[in-house]
PDB file of C-alpha atoms in Angstrom:
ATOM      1  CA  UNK A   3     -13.409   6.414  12.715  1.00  0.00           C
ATOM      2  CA  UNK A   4     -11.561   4.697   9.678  1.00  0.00           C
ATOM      3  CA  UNK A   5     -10.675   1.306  10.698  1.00  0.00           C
ATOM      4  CA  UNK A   6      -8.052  -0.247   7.842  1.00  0.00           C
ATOM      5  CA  UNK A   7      -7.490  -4.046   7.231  1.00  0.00           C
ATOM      6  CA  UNK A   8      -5.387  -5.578   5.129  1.00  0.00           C
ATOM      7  CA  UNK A   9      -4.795  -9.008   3.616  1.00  0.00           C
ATOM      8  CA  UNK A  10      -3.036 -11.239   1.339  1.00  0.00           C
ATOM      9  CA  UNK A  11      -0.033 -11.750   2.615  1.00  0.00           C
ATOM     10  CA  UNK A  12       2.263 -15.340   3.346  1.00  0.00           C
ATOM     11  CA  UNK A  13       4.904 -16.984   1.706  1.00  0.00           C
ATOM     12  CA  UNK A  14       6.553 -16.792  -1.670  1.00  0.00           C
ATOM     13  CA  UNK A  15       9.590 -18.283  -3.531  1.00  0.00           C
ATOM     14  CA  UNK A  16      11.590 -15.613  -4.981  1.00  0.00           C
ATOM     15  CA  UNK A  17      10.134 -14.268  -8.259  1.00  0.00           C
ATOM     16  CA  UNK A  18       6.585 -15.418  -7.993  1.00  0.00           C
ATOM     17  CA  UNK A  19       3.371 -13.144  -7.178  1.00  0.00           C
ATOM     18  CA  UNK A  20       1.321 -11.833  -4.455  1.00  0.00           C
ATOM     19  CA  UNK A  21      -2.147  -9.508  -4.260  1.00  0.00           C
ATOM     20  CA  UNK A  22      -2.043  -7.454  -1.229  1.00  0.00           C
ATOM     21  CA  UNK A  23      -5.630  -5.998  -0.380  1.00  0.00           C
ATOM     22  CA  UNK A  24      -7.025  -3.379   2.500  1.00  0.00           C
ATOM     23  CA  UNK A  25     -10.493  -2.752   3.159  1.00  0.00           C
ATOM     24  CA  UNK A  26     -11.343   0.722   4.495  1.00  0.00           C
ATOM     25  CA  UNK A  27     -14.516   1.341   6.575  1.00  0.00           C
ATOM     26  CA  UNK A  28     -15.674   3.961   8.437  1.00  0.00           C
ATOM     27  CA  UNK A  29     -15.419   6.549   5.473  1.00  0.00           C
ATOM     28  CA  UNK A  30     -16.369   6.782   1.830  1.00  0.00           C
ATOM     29  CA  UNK A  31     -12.719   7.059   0.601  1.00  0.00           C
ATOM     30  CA  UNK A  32     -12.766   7.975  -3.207  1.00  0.00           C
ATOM     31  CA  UNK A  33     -11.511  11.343  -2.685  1.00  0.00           C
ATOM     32  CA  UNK A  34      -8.187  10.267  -0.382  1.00  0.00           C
ATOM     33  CA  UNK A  35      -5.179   9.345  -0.669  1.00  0.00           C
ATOM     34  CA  UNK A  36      -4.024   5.823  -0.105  1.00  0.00           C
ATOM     35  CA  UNK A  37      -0.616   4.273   0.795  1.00  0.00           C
ATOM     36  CA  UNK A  38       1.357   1.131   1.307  1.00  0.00           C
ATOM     37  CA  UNK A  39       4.601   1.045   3.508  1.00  0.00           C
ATOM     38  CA  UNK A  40       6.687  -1.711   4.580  1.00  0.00           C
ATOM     39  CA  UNK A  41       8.944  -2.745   7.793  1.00  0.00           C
ATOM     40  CA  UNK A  42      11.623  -5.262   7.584  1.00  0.00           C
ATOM     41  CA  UNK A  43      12.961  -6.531  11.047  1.00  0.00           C
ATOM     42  CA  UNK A  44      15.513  -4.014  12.533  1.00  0.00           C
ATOM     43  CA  UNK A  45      14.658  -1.329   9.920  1.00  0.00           C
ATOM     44  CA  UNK A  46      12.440   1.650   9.612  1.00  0.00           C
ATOM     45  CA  UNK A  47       9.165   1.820   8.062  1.00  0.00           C
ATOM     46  CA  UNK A  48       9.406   2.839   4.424  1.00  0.00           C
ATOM     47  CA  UNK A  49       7.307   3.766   1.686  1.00  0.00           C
ATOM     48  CA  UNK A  50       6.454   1.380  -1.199  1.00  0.00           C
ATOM     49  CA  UNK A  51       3.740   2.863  -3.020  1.00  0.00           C
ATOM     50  CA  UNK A  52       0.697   6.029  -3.022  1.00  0.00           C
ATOM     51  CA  UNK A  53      -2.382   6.747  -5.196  1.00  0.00           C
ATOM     52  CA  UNK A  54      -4.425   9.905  -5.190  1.00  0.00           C
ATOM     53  CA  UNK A  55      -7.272  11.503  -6.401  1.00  0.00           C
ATOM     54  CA  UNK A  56      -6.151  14.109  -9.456  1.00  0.00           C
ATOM     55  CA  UNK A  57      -9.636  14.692 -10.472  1.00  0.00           C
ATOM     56  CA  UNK A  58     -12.255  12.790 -12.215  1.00  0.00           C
ATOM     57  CA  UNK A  59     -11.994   9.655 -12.420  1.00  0.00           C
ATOM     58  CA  UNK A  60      -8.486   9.735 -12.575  1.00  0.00           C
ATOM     59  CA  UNK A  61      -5.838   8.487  -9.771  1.00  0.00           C
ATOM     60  CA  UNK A  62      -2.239   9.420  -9.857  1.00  0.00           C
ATOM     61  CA  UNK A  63       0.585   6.808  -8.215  1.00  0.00           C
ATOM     62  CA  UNK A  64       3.732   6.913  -7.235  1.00  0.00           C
ATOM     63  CA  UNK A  65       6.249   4.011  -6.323  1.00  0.00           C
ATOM     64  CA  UNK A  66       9.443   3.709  -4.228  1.00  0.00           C
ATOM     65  CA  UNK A  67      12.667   3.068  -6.566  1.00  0.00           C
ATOM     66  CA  UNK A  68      13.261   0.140  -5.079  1.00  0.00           C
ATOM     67  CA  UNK A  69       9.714  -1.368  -6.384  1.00  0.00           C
ATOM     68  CA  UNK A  70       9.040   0.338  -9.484  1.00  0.00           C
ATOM     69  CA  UNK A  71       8.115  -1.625 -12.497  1.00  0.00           C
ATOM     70  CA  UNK A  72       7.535  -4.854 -10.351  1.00  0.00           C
ATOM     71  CA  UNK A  73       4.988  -3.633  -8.375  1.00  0.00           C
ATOM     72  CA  UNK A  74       1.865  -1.857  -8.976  1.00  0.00           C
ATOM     73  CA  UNK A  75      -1.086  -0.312  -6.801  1.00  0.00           C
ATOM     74  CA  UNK A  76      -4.448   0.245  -7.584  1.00  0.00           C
ATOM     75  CA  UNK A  77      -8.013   0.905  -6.263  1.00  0.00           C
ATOM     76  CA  UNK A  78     -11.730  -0.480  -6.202  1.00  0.00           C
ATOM     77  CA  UNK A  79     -13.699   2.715  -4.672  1.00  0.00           C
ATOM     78  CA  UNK A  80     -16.546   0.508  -5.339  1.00  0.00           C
ATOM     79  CA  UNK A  81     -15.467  -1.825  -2.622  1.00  0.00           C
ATOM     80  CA  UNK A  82     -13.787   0.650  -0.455  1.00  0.00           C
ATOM     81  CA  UNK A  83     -10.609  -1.423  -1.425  1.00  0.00           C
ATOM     82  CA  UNK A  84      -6.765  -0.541  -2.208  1.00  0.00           C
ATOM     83  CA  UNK A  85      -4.824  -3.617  -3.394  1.00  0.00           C
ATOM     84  CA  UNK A  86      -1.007  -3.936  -4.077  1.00  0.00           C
ATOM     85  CA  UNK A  87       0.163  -6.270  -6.805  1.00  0.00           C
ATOM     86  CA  UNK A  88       3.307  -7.433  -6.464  1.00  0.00           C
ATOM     87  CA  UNK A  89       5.167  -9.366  -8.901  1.00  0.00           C
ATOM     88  CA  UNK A  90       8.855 -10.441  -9.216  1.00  0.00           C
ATOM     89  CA  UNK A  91       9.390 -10.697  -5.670  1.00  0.00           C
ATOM     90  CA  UNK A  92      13.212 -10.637  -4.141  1.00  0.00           C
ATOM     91  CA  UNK A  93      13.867 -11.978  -0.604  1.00  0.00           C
ATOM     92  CA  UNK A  94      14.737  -8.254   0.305  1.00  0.00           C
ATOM     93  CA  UNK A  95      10.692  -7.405  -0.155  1.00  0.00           C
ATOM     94  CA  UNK A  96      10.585  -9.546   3.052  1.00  0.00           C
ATOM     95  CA  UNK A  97       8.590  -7.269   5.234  1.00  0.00           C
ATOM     96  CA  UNK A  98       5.405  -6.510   7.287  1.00  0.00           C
ATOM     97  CA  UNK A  99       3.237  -4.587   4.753  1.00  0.00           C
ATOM     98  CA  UNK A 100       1.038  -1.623   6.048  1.00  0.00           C
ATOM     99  CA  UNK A 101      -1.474   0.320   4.425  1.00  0.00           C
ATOM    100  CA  UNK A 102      -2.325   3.785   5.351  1.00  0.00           C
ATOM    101  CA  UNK A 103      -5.179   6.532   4.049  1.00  0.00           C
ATOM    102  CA  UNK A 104      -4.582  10.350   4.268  1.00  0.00           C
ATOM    103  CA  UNK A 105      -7.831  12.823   4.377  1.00  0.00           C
ATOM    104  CA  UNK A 106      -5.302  15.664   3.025  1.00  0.00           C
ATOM    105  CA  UNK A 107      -2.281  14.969   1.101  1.00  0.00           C
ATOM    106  CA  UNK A 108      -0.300  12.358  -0.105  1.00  0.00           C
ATOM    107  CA  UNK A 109       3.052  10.925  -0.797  1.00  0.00           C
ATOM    108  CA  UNK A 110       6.072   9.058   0.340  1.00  0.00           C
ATOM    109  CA  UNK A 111       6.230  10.432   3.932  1.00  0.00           C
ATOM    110  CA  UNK A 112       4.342   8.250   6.620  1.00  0.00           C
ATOM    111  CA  UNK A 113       3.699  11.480   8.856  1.00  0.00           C
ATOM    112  CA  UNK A 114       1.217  12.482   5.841  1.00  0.00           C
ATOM    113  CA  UNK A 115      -1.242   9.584   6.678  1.00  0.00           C
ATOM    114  CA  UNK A 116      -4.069   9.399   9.485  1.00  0.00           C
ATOM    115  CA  UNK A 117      -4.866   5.974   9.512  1.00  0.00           C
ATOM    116  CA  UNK A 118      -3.023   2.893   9.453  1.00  0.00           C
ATOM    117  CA  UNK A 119      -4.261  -1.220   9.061  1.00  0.00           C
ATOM    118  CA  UNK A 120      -2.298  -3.786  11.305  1.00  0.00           C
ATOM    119  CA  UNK A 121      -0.187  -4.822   8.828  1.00  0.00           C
ATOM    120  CA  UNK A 122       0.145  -8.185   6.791  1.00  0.00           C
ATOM    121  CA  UNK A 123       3.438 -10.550   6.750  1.00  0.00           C
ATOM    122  CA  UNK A 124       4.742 -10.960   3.218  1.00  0.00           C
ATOM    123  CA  UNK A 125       8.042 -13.089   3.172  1.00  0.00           C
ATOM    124  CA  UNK A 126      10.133 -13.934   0.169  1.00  0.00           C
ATOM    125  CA  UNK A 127      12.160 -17.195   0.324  1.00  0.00           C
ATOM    126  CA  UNK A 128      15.022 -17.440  -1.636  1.00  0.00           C
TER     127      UNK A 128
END
């Protein structure tokens, strides 16, 4: 069973920094595909960012629009770790932040993801 837990998340003033992290357990993870979502209050969960395996050594992402260029994901298979940096923050990134790991595809749709963490609170003050 693949138990996800993230971390890393609090309070920021608008255009400052945050390191969101999520430990994975249960399963050597290398080889999957790893994803961060977000909820805001009153909205629907929505996808921020993916990495995946291509081959190699060599790990593919892809972003949401609405984070590109500000944000950036990457992985420590090492550690068994996926971290989101986040930089340039706007209140609007105000959400609960969710990682997820898929043992067979990847991309922006949640349905394509097994296994989810609790979620951390990232809020953006203004």
């Amino acid at each position: 069973q693949v138990q996800l837990v993230e971390s890393g998340g609090g309070l920021v003033q608008a255009g400052g920094s945050l390191r969101l992290s999520c430990a994975a357990t249960g399963r050597t993870f290398s080889s999957y595909a790893m994803g961060w979502f977000r909820q805001a209050p009153g909205k629907e969960r929505e996808f921020v960012a993916s990495t995946r395996w291509t081959g190699g050594n060599v790990y593919t992402a892809l972003y949401a629009d609405s984070v590109k260029d500000r944000f950036t994901i990457y992985r420590d298979n090492a550690k068994n770790t996926v971290y989101l940096r986040m930089n340039s923050l706007k209140p609007e990134d105000t959400a609960v932040y969710y990682c997820a790991l898929s043992t067979y595809s990847s991309g922006s749709k949640a349905t394509l993801y097994d296994y989810w963490g609790q979620g951390t609170q990232v809020t953006v003050s203004s």
